[in-house]
Short mmCIF file of C-alpha atoms and ligand atoms in Angstrom, two decimals:
data_model
loop_
_atom_site.label_atom_id
_atom_site.label_comp_id
_atom_site.label_asym_id
_atom_site.label_seq_id
_atom_site.Cartn_x
_atom_site.Cartn_y
_atom_site.Cartn_z
CA MET N 1 -3.99 23.25 -17.31
CA LYS N 2 -1.50 21.49 -19.58
CA THR N 3 -1.33 17.69 -19.84
CA ILE N 4 0.60 16.20 -16.94
CA ILE N 5 3.38 14.30 -18.68
CA GLU N 6 5.52 11.49 -17.29
CA PRO N 7 8.56 13.32 -15.82
CA PHE N 8 11.02 10.81 -17.28
CA ARG N 9 11.97 9.29 -20.62
CA ILE N 10 12.30 5.60 -21.29
CA LYS N 11 15.73 4.05 -21.59
CA SER N 12 15.03 0.37 -21.26
CA VAL N 13 11.80 -1.38 -22.17
CA GLU N 14 10.08 -4.63 -21.28
CA PRO N 15 7.58 -6.14 -23.73
CA VAL N 16 3.98 -6.82 -22.76
CA TYR N 17 1.98 -9.40 -24.68
CA MET N 18 -1.36 -8.96 -26.40
CA THR N 19 -3.76 -11.89 -26.06
CA THR N 20 -7.25 -12.59 -27.42
CA ARG N 21 -10.33 -12.92 -25.23
CA GLU N 22 -10.43 -16.66 -26.12
CA GLU N 23 -6.84 -17.10 -24.88
CA ARG N 24 -7.60 -15.20 -21.68
CA GLU N 25 -10.70 -17.35 -21.11
CA SER N 26 -8.51 -20.41 -21.19
CA PHE N 27 -5.75 -18.88 -18.99
CA ILE N 28 -8.17 -17.79 -16.28
CA ARG N 29 -10.06 -21.11 -16.39
CA ASP N 30 -6.74 -22.90 -15.82
CA ALA N 31 -6.08 -20.49 -12.90
CA HIS N 32 -9.49 -21.44 -11.41
CA TYR N 33 -10.66 -17.84 -11.86
CA ASN N 34 -8.09 -16.66 -9.32
CA LEU N 35 -5.99 -13.77 -10.71
CA PHE N 36 -3.09 -14.67 -8.42
CA GLY N 37 -2.83 -17.93 -10.38
CA LEU N 38 -2.03 -16.24 -13.70
CA LYS N 39 1.45 -16.05 -15.16
CA SER N 40 2.60 -12.45 -15.59
CA VAL N 41 3.03 -12.93 -19.36
CA GLN N 42 -0.69 -13.68 -19.57
CA VAL N 43 -1.41 -10.18 -18.21
CA LEU N 44 -1.25 -7.05 -20.37
CA ILE N 45 -1.53 -4.28 -17.74
CA ASP N 46 -0.69 -5.50 -14.25
CA LEU N 47 -2.36 -3.42 -11.53
CA LEU N 48 -2.27 -6.15 -8.88
CA THR N 49 0.03 -4.09 -6.66
CA ASP N 50 2.24 -1.00 -6.53
CA SER N 51 4.62 -2.91 -4.26
CA GLY N 52 8.02 -3.90 -5.63
CA THR N 53 6.80 -3.14 -9.16
CA SER N 54 8.44 0.29 -9.63
CA ALA N 55 10.74 1.06 -12.53
CA MET N 56 14.15 2.01 -11.14
CA SER N 57 15.96 5.05 -12.53
CA SER N 58 19.29 5.04 -14.34
CA ASN N 59 20.78 6.54 -11.16
CA GLN N 60 19.45 3.64 -9.10
CA TRP N 61 20.89 1.11 -11.56
CA ALA N 62 24.21 2.96 -11.40
CA ALA N 63 24.06 2.84 -7.59
CA ILE N 64 23.55 -0.93 -7.79
CA GLN N 65 27.03 -1.15 -9.29
CA ARG N 66 28.45 0.68 -6.28
CA GLY N 67 26.98 -1.87 -3.85
CA ASP N 68 29.49 -2.96 -1.20
CA GLU N 69 28.76 -6.57 -0.34
CA SER N 70 30.87 -6.73 2.83
CA TYR N 71 29.18 -8.73 5.57
CA ALA N 72 29.84 -6.09 8.25
CA GLY N 73 30.26 -2.31 8.07
CA SER N 74 29.44 -2.06 4.35
CA GLU N 75 29.71 1.38 2.71
CA SER N 76 26.26 0.76 1.24
CA PHE N 77 24.79 0.62 4.73
CA PHE N 78 26.17 4.06 5.60
CA ARG N 79 24.80 5.57 2.38
CA PHE N 80 21.45 3.95 3.16
CA TYR N 81 21.53 5.14 6.77
CA GLN N 82 22.34 8.68 5.66
CA ALA N 83 19.49 8.75 3.12
CA VAL N 84 16.93 7.36 5.59
CA THR N 85 17.87 9.66 8.47
CA GLU N 86 17.82 12.75 6.23
CA ILE N 87 14.05 12.27 6.00
CA MET N 88 13.32 10.10 9.04
CA PRO N 89 15.75 11.24 11.72
CA PHE N 90 15.46 8.26 14.05
CA LYS N 91 18.31 6.96 16.18
CA HIS N 92 18.28 3.35 14.98
CA VAL N 93 17.75 2.18 11.39
CA ILE N 94 17.50 -1.56 10.91
CA PRO N 95 17.35 -2.91 7.33
CA THR N 96 14.96 -5.80 6.58
CA HIS N 97 14.06 -7.66 3.40
CA GLN N 98 10.62 -6.05 3.22
CA GLY N 99 8.01 -4.26 5.30
CA ARG N 100 6.46 -7.31 6.93
CA ALA N 101 9.85 -8.44 8.24
CA ALA N 102 10.14 -5.09 10.07
CA GLU N 103 6.61 -5.66 11.42
CA LYS N 104 7.39 -9.21 12.50
CA ILE N 105 10.45 -8.03 14.46
CA LEU N 106 8.73 -4.99 16.01
CA PHE N 107 5.69 -6.92 17.23
CA SER N 108 7.83 -9.83 18.49
CA VAL N 109 9.48 -7.21 20.73
CA ILE N 110 6.40 -5.26 21.86
CA GLY N 111 3.37 -7.51 21.20
CA GLY N 112 2.09 -10.54 23.08
CA GLU N 113 -1.03 -11.85 24.87
CA GLY N 114 -3.21 -9.14 26.41
CA LYS N 115 -1.68 -6.30 24.35
CA GLN N 116 -3.77 -4.15 22.01
CA ILE N 117 -2.45 -1.95 19.20
CA PRO N 118 -4.57 0.75 17.55
CA ASN N 119 -4.06 2.07 14.00
CA ASN N 120 -6.14 4.04 11.50
CA THR N 121 -6.47 0.77 9.55
CA HIS N 122 -3.97 -2.03 9.94
CA PHE N 123 -2.69 -3.41 6.64
CA ASP N 124 -3.27 -7.18 6.49
CA THR N 125 0.38 -8.16 7.15
CA THR N 126 0.51 -5.72 10.09
CA ARG N 127 -2.66 -7.17 11.56
CA ALA N 128 -1.45 -10.73 10.98
CA ASN N 129 1.93 -10.04 12.62
CA ILE N 130 0.27 -8.45 15.66
CA GLU N 131 -2.26 -11.27 16.01
CA PHE N 132 0.48 -13.89 15.58
CA THR N 133 1.98 -12.71 18.90
CA GLY N 134 -1.41 -13.07 20.64
CA ALA N 135 -2.04 -9.31 20.69
CA ARG N 136 -5.09 -7.60 19.21
CA ALA N 137 -5.07 -5.16 16.26
CA VAL N 138 -7.72 -2.43 16.43
CA ASP N 139 -8.81 -0.11 13.59
CA LEU N 140 -9.92 3.42 14.54
CA VAL N 141 -10.24 5.30 11.23
CA ILE N 142 -12.74 8.21 11.16
CA GLU N 143 -16.33 7.37 10.09
CA GLU N 144 -15.88 9.28 6.80
CA GLY N 145 -13.10 6.83 5.95
CA LYS N 146 -15.59 3.96 5.82
CA ASN N 147 -17.97 5.57 3.34
CA PRO N 148 -16.70 5.11 -0.27
CA GLN N 149 -18.70 7.95 -1.88
CA LEU N 150 -18.15 10.59 0.80
CA ILE N 151 -15.60 13.28 -0.08
CA HIS N 152 -13.18 14.30 2.69
CA PRO N 153 -9.57 15.48 2.15
CA PHE N 154 -8.04 13.21 4.82
CA LYS N 155 -10.08 10.04 5.00
CA GLY N 156 -7.09 8.22 6.50
CA ASN N 157 -7.34 10.22 9.76
CA MET N 158 -7.69 8.40 13.07
CA ASP N 159 -10.78 9.13 15.16
CA ILE N 160 -9.31 10.83 18.25
CA ASP N 161 -12.47 10.34 20.37
CA ALA N 162 -12.48 6.66 19.45
CA LEU N 163 -8.78 6.49 20.42
CA ARG N 164 -9.57 8.00 23.84
CA SER N 165 -12.47 5.59 24.45
CA PHE N 166 -10.26 2.71 23.32
CA ILE N 167 -7.58 3.74 25.86
CA ASP N 168 -10.25 3.97 28.61
CA GLU N 169 -11.62 0.52 27.83
CA THR N 170 -8.29 -1.22 27.29
CA GLY N 171 -6.22 0.41 30.02
CA PRO N 172 -3.07 2.30 28.98
CA GLU N 173 -0.81 -0.40 30.46
CA ASN N 174 -1.99 -2.83 27.72
CA ILE N 175 -1.15 -0.53 24.83
CA PRO N 176 2.54 -0.84 23.85
CA CYS N 177 2.29 1.75 21.04
CA VAL N 178 -0.05 3.60 18.69
CA MET N 179 0.43 2.86 14.97
CA LEU N 180 -0.56 5.10 12.06
CA THR N 181 -0.52 4.05 8.40
CA LEU N 182 0.54 6.73 5.88
CA THR N 183 -1.32 6.60 3.48
CA ASN N 184 -4.07 4.31 4.70
CA ASN N 185 -3.85 1.49 2.16
CA SER N 186 -6.68 -0.72 3.45
CA GLY N 187 -8.92 2.34 3.64
CA GLY N 188 -8.45 3.32 -0.03
CA GLY N 189 -4.94 4.83 -0.05
CA GLN N 190 -6.29 7.88 1.79
CA PRO N 191 -3.93 10.37 3.48
CA VAL N 192 -3.67 11.46 7.12
CA SER N 193 -3.50 15.21 7.84
CA MET N 194 -0.69 16.89 9.78
CA GLN N 195 -3.29 18.15 12.25
CA ASN N 196 -4.43 14.59 12.94
CA ILE N 197 -0.83 13.46 13.41
CA ARG N 198 -0.31 16.31 15.91
CA ASP N 199 -3.53 15.40 17.75
CA ILE N 200 -2.49 11.75 17.99
CA ARG N 201 0.93 12.85 19.27
CA LYS N 202 -0.78 14.84 22.02
CA VAL N 203 -2.70 11.78 23.19
CA CYS N 204 0.50 9.71 23.02
CA ASP N 205 2.33 12.31 25.15
CA GLU N 206 -0.44 12.24 27.73
CA PHE N 207 -0.19 8.46 28.16
CA LYS N 208 3.51 8.07 27.28
CA PHE N 209 2.73 5.86 24.27
CA PRO N 210 5.35 5.57 21.53
CA LEU N 211 3.88 6.54 18.13
CA ILE N 212 5.04 4.28 15.30
CA PHE N 213 4.26 4.99 11.63
CA ASP N 214 3.71 2.43 8.93
CA ALA N 215 5.52 4.71 6.50
CA CYS N 216 5.24 2.75 3.20
CA ARG N 217 3.70 5.65 1.25
CA PHE N 218 4.99 8.57 3.34
CA ALA N 219 5.92 10.78 0.36
CA GLU N 220 2.48 10.44 -1.22
CA ASN N 221 0.96 11.33 2.16
CA ALA N 222 3.26 14.37 2.49
CA TYR N 223 2.30 15.56 -0.99
CA PHE N 224 -1.41 15.34 -0.13
CA ILE N 225 -0.69 17.49 2.95
CA LYS N 226 1.07 20.02 0.72
CA ILE N 227 -1.81 20.33 -1.73
CA ARG N 228 -4.78 19.87 0.62
CA GLU N 229 -3.93 21.21 4.08
CA ASP N 230 -3.87 24.91 4.95
CA GLY N 231 -0.43 26.31 5.63
CA PHE N 232 1.61 23.71 3.73
CA GLY N 233 1.38 24.92 0.12
CA ASP N 234 4.70 26.76 0.29
CA LYS N 235 6.62 24.10 2.18
CA SER N 236 8.79 21.56 0.39
CA VAL N 237 7.76 17.90 0.60
CA LYS N 238 10.99 17.23 2.46
CA GLU N 239 10.12 19.84 5.11
CA ILE N 240 6.67 18.28 5.46
CA CYS N 241 8.21 14.80 5.82
CA LEU N 242 10.57 16.07 8.51
CA GLU N 243 7.66 17.50 10.45
CA ILE N 244 5.66 14.26 10.06
CA PHE N 245 8.52 12.11 11.35
CA SER N 246 9.32 14.54 14.18
CA TYR N 247 6.12 13.34 15.85
CA ALA N 248 7.05 9.64 15.75
CA ASP N 249 9.20 7.34 17.86
CA GLY N 250 9.83 4.95 15.03
CA CYS N 251 8.45 3.48 11.82
CA THR N 252 8.16 0.34 9.79
CA MET N 253 8.81 0.78 6.09
CA SER N 254 8.35 -1.25 2.94
CA ALA N 255 10.91 0.24 0.56
CA LYS N 256 8.97 -1.54 -2.23
CA LYS N 257 6.61 1.43 -2.25
CA ASP N 258 7.97 4.95 -1.64
CA ALA N 259 11.65 4.05 -1.91
CA LEU N 260 11.15 3.01 -5.55
CA VAL N 261 12.87 -0.37 -5.32
CA ASN N 262 11.87 -3.94 -6.09
CA ILE N 263 12.78 -5.37 -2.68
CA GLY N 264 13.65 -3.97 0.74
CA GLY N 265 12.38 -2.46 3.95
CA PHE N 266 13.50 -1.16 7.33
CA LEU N 267 12.56 -0.58 10.93
CA CYS N 268 13.41 2.73 12.62
CA LEU N 269 13.34 3.19 16.39
CA ASN N 270 14.45 5.76 18.94
CA ASP N 271 14.28 3.47 21.97
CA ASP N 272 17.67 1.83 22.68
CA ASP N 273 16.19 -1.16 24.49
CA TRP N 274 13.66 -1.98 21.74
CA ALA N 275 16.37 -1.51 19.11
CA ALA N 276 18.74 -3.89 20.91
CA LYS N 277 16.02 -6.55 21.08
CA ALA N 278 15.07 -5.95 17.45
CA ARG N 279 18.70 -6.38 16.33
CA ASN N 280 18.92 -9.69 18.18
CA LEU N 281 15.86 -10.96 16.31
CA LEU N 282 17.21 -9.49 13.08
CA ILE N 283 20.34 -11.59 13.34
CA LEU N 284 18.24 -14.74 13.81
CA THR N 285 16.16 -14.38 10.67
CA GLU N 286 17.31 -11.50 8.46
CA GLY N 287 21.04 -10.97 8.86
CA PHE N 288 23.74 -8.80 10.39
CA PRO N 289 22.53 -5.26 11.29
CA THR N 290 24.44 -3.53 8.49
CA TYR N 291 22.63 -5.48 5.75
CA GLY N 292 19.49 -6.99 7.32
CA GLY N 293 17.78 -9.13 4.71
CA LEU N 294 19.35 -7.26 1.80
CA ALA N 295 22.36 -7.16 -0.47
CA GLY N 296 24.59 -4.07 -0.26
CA ARG N 297 23.42 -3.07 -3.75
CA ASP N 298 19.78 -3.09 -2.59
CA LEU N 299 20.68 -0.63 0.18
CA ASP N 300 22.26 1.67 -2.40
CA ALA N 301 19.17 1.52 -4.63
CA ILE N 302 17.00 2.46 -1.63
CA ALA N 303 19.28 5.40 -0.79
CA VAL N 304 18.84 6.84 -4.28
CA GLY N 305 15.11 6.00 -4.37
CA LEU N 306 14.47 7.90 -1.13
CA HIS N 307 16.04 10.93 -2.72
CA GLU N 308 14.03 10.64 -5.96
CA ILE N 309 10.68 10.07 -4.25
CA LEU N 310 10.75 13.62 -2.85
CA GLU N 311 10.98 15.23 -6.30
CA GLU N 312 7.87 17.32 -6.61
CA ASP N 313 7.51 16.87 -10.39
CA TYR N 314 7.39 13.15 -9.73
CA LEU N 315 4.83 13.44 -6.91
CA HIS N 316 2.67 15.81 -8.92
CA TYR N 317 2.62 13.34 -11.80
CA ARG N 318 2.08 10.39 -9.48
CA ILE N 319 -0.92 11.78 -7.61
CA ARG N 320 -2.44 13.40 -10.68
CA SER N 321 -2.07 10.36 -12.93
CA THR N 322 -3.78 8.09 -10.40
CA GLU N 323 -6.53 10.70 -10.06
CA TYR N 324 -6.84 10.87 -13.89
CA LEU N 325 -7.79 7.20 -14.08
CA GLY N 326 -10.33 7.57 -11.27
CA GLU N 327 -11.78 10.78 -12.64
CA LYS N 328 -12.39 9.39 -16.16
CA ILE N 329 -14.11 6.19 -15.09
CA ASN N 330 -16.13 8.00 -12.42
CA ALA N 331 -17.31 10.54 -15.02
CA ALA N 332 -18.62 7.59 -17.08
CA GLY N 333 -20.66 6.42 -14.07
CA VAL N 334 -18.33 3.83 -12.53
CA PRO N 335 -18.61 4.10 -8.71
CA ILE N 336 -15.24 4.46 -7.01
CA VAL N 337 -13.84 5.32 -3.60
CA LEU N 338 -13.65 9.12 -3.49
CA PRO N 339 -11.49 11.09 -3.43
CA VAL N 340 -8.99 9.00 -5.42
CA GLY N 341 -6.14 7.73 -3.21
CA GLY N 342 -2.43 8.08 -3.84
CA HIS N 343 -1.40 4.72 -5.21
CA ALA N 344 -4.58 3.14 -6.46
CA VAL N 345 -8.12 3.54 -7.73
CA TYR N 346 -10.69 1.43 -5.90
CA ILE N 347 -13.85 0.49 -7.81
CA ASP N 348 -16.91 0.00 -5.61
CA ALA N 349 -18.05 -3.35 -7.03
CA LYS N 350 -21.04 -3.59 -4.70
CA ALA N 351 -22.46 -0.34 -6.04
CA MET N 352 -21.57 -1.22 -9.63
CA LEU N 353 -23.06 -4.73 -9.54
CA PRO N 354 -26.08 -4.46 -7.19
CA HIS N 355 -27.60 -7.57 -8.80
CA ILE N 356 -24.74 -9.73 -7.42
CA PRO N 357 -25.07 -10.44 -3.67
CA THR N 358 -21.90 -10.26 -1.56
CA THR N 359 -22.18 -14.05 -1.09
CA HIS N 360 -21.41 -14.28 -4.84
CA PHE N 361 -18.40 -11.95 -4.63
CA PRO N 362 -19.10 -8.92 -6.85
CA GLY N 363 -15.46 -7.74 -6.47
CA GLN N 364 -14.04 -11.02 -7.71
CA THR N 365 -16.55 -11.12 -10.58
CA LEU N 366 -15.52 -7.63 -11.68
CA ALA N 367 -11.78 -8.29 -11.31
CA VAL N 368 -12.06 -11.42 -13.49
CA GLU N 369 -14.15 -9.56 -16.07
CA LEU N 370 -11.55 -6.77 -16.36
CA TYR N 371 -9.01 -9.47 -17.13
CA LEU N 372 -11.23 -11.19 -19.69
CA ALA N 373 -12.19 -7.93 -21.36
CA GLY N 374 -8.73 -6.37 -21.58
CA GLY N 375 -5.98 -8.39 -19.90
CA ILE N 376 -6.00 -6.05 -16.87
CA ARG N 377 -5.16 -7.58 -13.51
CA GLY N 378 -6.56 -5.85 -10.41
CA CYS N 379 -7.19 -7.23 -6.96
CA GLU N 380 -10.41 -7.99 -5.07
CA ILE N 381 -10.47 -6.34 -1.63
CA GLY N 382 -13.72 -7.52 -0.13
CA SER N 383 -15.45 -10.72 0.98
CA VAL N 384 -12.94 -13.01 -0.72
CA MET N 385 -10.04 -11.37 1.13
CA PHE N 386 -11.70 -10.61 4.48
CA GLY N 387 -14.65 -13.06 4.62
CA LYS N 388 -17.56 -11.91 6.75
CA SER N 389 -15.61 -9.01 8.28
CA ALA N 390 -15.36 -7.25 4.87
CA GLN N 391 -16.75 -3.72 5.12
CA MET N 392 -16.72 -2.98 1.38
CA GLU N 393 -16.57 -4.90 -1.92
CA LEU N 394 -13.77 -3.22 -3.83
CA VAL N 395 -11.50 -3.92 -6.79
CA ARG N 396 -8.15 -2.19 -6.34
CA LEU N 397 -6.26 -1.02 -9.40
CA ALA N 398 -2.83 -0.23 -7.93
CA ILE N 399 -0.51 1.78 -10.14
CA PRO N 400 3.15 0.70 -10.29
CA ARG N 401 5.46 3.72 -10.01
CA ARG N 402 6.95 5.06 -13.29
CA VAL N 403 5.90 1.96 -15.25
CA TYR N 404 2.85 2.68 -17.40
CA THR N 405 2.30 5.63 -19.73
CA GLN N 406 -0.85 7.66 -20.23
CA SER N 407 -1.85 5.57 -23.27
CA HIS N 408 -1.73 2.42 -21.12
CA ILE N 409 -4.02 4.15 -18.64
CA ASP N 410 -6.32 5.42 -21.43
CA TYR N 411 -6.64 1.81 -22.57
CA VAL N 412 -7.50 0.72 -18.99
CA ILE N 413 -10.19 3.43 -18.89
CA GLU N 414 -11.74 2.18 -22.16
CA VAL N 415 -11.82 -1.41 -20.91
CA ILE N 416 -13.42 -0.49 -17.57
CA ILE N 417 -16.07 1.66 -19.24
CA GLY N 418 -16.82 -1.16 -21.71
CA VAL N 419 -17.37 -3.59 -18.81
CA TYR N 420 -19.47 -0.99 -16.97
CA GLU N 421 -21.78 -0.62 -19.97
CA ARG N 422 -22.66 -4.32 -19.91
CA ARG N 423 -22.50 -4.72 -16.13
CA ASN N 424 -25.98 -6.26 -15.97
CA GLU N 425 -24.75 -9.34 -17.87
CA LEU N 426 -22.13 -10.24 -15.24
CA ARG N 427 -22.71 -13.35 -13.15
CA GLY N 428 -21.43 -13.91 -9.62
CA MET N 429 -19.14 -16.68 -8.37
CA ASN N 430 -18.83 -19.30 -5.66
CA ILE N 431 -15.68 -20.51 -3.94
CA ILE N 432 -15.25 -24.23 -4.62
CA TYR N 433 -11.90 -24.72 -2.83
CA GLN N 434 -10.14 -22.71 -0.12
CA PRO N 435 -7.09 -23.12 2.11
CA GLU N 436 -7.27 -22.52 5.87
CA VAL N 437 -5.62 -19.09 5.92
CA LEU N 438 -5.31 -16.13 3.50
CA ARG N 439 -7.70 -17.81 1.10
CA HIS N 440 -7.65 -15.09 -1.54
CA PHE N 441 -4.21 -16.13 -2.80
CA THR N 442 -5.09 -19.70 -3.73
CA CYS N 443 -8.84 -20.36 -3.60
CA HIS N 444 -10.73 -21.63 -6.65
CA PHE N 445 -13.93 -20.12 -8.06
CA LYS N 446 -16.78 -21.22 -10.29
CA TYR N 447 -19.46 -19.01 -11.90
CA VAL N 448 -22.96 -19.37 -10.44
CA ASP N 449 -25.68 -20.49 -12.90
CA THR N 450 -27.93 -17.58 -11.95
CA ASN N 451 -27.34 -14.66 -9.61
N1 F0G J 1 2.03 -1.84 5.26
C1 F0G J 1 1.31 -1.39 4.22
C2 F0G J 1 0.42 -0.18 4.39
C3 F0G J 1 1.37 -2.05 2.99
O1 F0G J 1 0.65 -1.61 1.96
C4 F0G J 1 2.21 -3.20 2.86
C5 F0G J 1 2.27 -3.95 1.61
C6 F0G J 1 2.97 -3.60 3.97
C7 F0G J 1 2.85 -2.90 5.16
C8 F0G J 1 3.89 -4.79 3.93
O2 F0G J 1 5.01 -4.53 3.18
O3 F0G J 1 4.87 -6.13 1.25
O4 F0G J 1 7.04 -5.04 1.89
O5 F0G J 1 6.06 -6.77 3.32
N2 F0G J 1 1.42 -3.81 0.68
C9 F0G J 1 1.40 -4.48 -0.61
C10 F0G J 1 0.13 -4.11 -1.34
C11 F0G J 1 1.63 -5.94 -0.57
O6 F0G J 1 -0.11 -4.70 -2.43
O7 F0G J 1 -0.61 -3.24 -0.90
P1 F0G J 1 5.79 -5.69 2.36
#
């Protein structure tokens, strides 16, 4: 097989700054060992998130110039609407400033005390928005999806038996919808199979539940279906997307992922009553229904991005280049979540640093060390983020779309392997300050004297 090259050439560049280990020691000390406290110029390779960090294409920048900034009935909205409904043929498309705004509006309409909403795994903003209304968010991913080392092609699948027991226990009248996250970010960026989507649809039909997708990484999920599921190899990604969305009654979307833009989102619904309520809430906090929380030019950039995301050369490069990073570090012995997900590589810090107890945050220790060793910024997804309910101690290296080249990634591989080789020297950490909610963003750490 030939090298998978980046299917684009570079027209505009942004410098990144080299720093010495001594400089990074001082930057991270000033940030209280919290990577969210760093300035971006202090980071060489930023793998904190794949959200809103994409490089836009020359066609997207050209589309920005076409943006129609009219308050009502903007041309940009109709181009956006056309692009969305070509892939996601829902009746109502409501633009929002990002994914969580779509979630906030949806759950304000359908959530509330006594309600329960299942998902494969709720992303943290989805869970928070559901819980904010007094409802309960329930995760029902298959058992294989909870075991980092176990190989399974669709670890994002929902456990259908668990869904049925959940419906029995909860009572169908308390379940306003079933959600499904494509790909399953909190479970390692793992895809959901078409068969699983069909099986969930069957259960939804039986109980008359609307099925709503969290569609942030829908194109990556569709590509996994194409390459891993029997019967889809000859279908285009667009055909696969159309089948996926044919099973849903709506979706929430963060355009900051698979619409290749830096800001934006939307809520799609088929139900007229829900859509009318959602638009009323939209006007209160986001804006008029033909722009939502966005400028006309943002809607145009999304329209072009939704077209580009379906290009199979792009998706091949995207999925393969993420896998390349995972494959190389795993071959050197670094334990990771397998198989590699679509948008990120997740290092299993608990397995890599068995001498650091979870009370001393192995994920945070590793994330800080990757910064000190090479200026790489990843993100702890473990006990710092989820406290005692953390199921794994991971460091996520999320890959921005179309931003870094293979030599950047080769450098990341060298740094990770270097840290792995002296893993026994790493010391754990304690939290010495934390806010009341979402502590991972602002808490302060201190190294322990001994593990
Ligand atoms: N759903 C999923 C699966 C997500 O990954 C995200 C964001 C959201 C919803 C919310 O979208 O940020 O536009 O409001 N994930 C980012 C991440 C923040 O780093 O994984 P948003």
